[in-house]
Amino acid sequence: SNVMEAERLSTISEDLRSLLNQIDNAFHRMDNGTYGICERCGKPINPERLEAFPYVAYCIECQTRIERE
């Protein structure tokens, strides 16, 4: 039980670190003037996608391709 709890907390901690890193990267893109532009294809990211997930770096098409790879 303690091992399972420790694993669960570790997973949550990793997920939170990843999210924080994505948010930090979004702030850097804002500073660089590249926020809202897909880092893979260079096309604008759909504003509705950015509203739902303001930290994303890829348009939905590129994100789908990345997840398949």
Coordinates of C-alpha atoms in Angstrom, one line a residue:
S1 CA 0.0 0.0 0.0
N2 CA 2.8 2.4 0.8
V3 CA 4.7 1.5 -2.3
M4 CA 1.6 2.1 -4.4
E5 CA 1.0 5.4 -2.8
A6 CA 4.6 6.4 -3.4
E7 CA 4.3 5.4 -7.0
R8 CA 1.1 7.4 -7.4
L9 CA 2.7 10.5 -5.9
S10 CA 5.7 10.1 -8.1
T11 CA 3.6 9.9 -11.2
I12 CA 1.6 13.0 -10.1
S13 CA 4.8 14.9 -9.4
E14 CA 6.2 14.0 -12.8
D15 CA 3.0 15.1 -14.5
L16 CA 3.0 18.4 -12.6
R17 CA 6.7 19.0 -13.5
S18 CA 5.9 18.4 -17.2
L19 CA 3.0 20.8 -17.1
L20 CA 5.0 23.5 -15.4
N21 CA 7.8 23.1 -18.0
Q22 CA 5.2 23.5 -20.8
I23 CA 3.9 26.6 -19.1
D24 CA 7.4 28.0 -18.7
N25 CA 8.1 27.3 -22.4
A26 CA 4.9 29.2 -23.3
F27 CA 6.1 32.2 -21.4
H28 CA 9.4 32.1 -23.3
R29 CA 7.4 31.9 -26.6
M30 CA 5.5 35.0 -25.5
D31 CA 8.7 36.8 -24.8
N32 CA 10.1 35.7 -28.2
G33 CA 7.0 36.7 -30.1
T34 CA 6.3 33.1 -31.2
Y35 CA 3.4 32.3 -28.9
G36 CA 0.5 30.8 -30.8
I37 CA 2.7 29.6 -33.7
C38 CA 3.2 25.8 -34.1
E39 CA 6.8 24.9 -33.3
R40 CA 6.7 22.1 -35.9
C41 CA 5.0 23.5 -39.0
G42 CA 5.0 27.2 -38.3
K43 CA 1.3 27.7 -38.8
P44 CA -0.9 29.5 -36.3
I45 CA -2.4 27.4 -33.5
N46 CA -6.2 27.5 -33.4
P47 CA -7.3 30.1 -30.9
E48 CA -9.8 27.7 -29.4
R49 CA -7.0 25.2 -28.8
L50 CA -4.9 27.9 -27.1
E51 CA -7.9 29.0 -25.0
A52 CA -8.4 25.4 -23.8
F53 CA -4.6 24.7 -23.4
P54 CA -2.7 28.0 -23.4
Y55 CA 0.7 26.2 -23.0
V56 CA 0.6 24.0 -26.1
A57 CA 3.4 24.3 -28.6
Y58 CA 1.9 22.5 -31.5
C59 CA -1.2 22.7 -33.7
I60 CA -3.6 19.8 -33.4
E61 CA -2.4 18.3 -36.6
C62 CA 1.3 18.3 -35.6
Q63 CA 0.4 17.1 -32.0
T64 CA -1.5 14.2 -33.5
R65 CA 1.5 13.3 -35.7
I66 CA 3.9 13.6 -32.8
E67 CA 1.8 11.3 -30.6
R68 CA 1.7 8.7 -33.4
E69 CA 5.5 8.6 -33.7

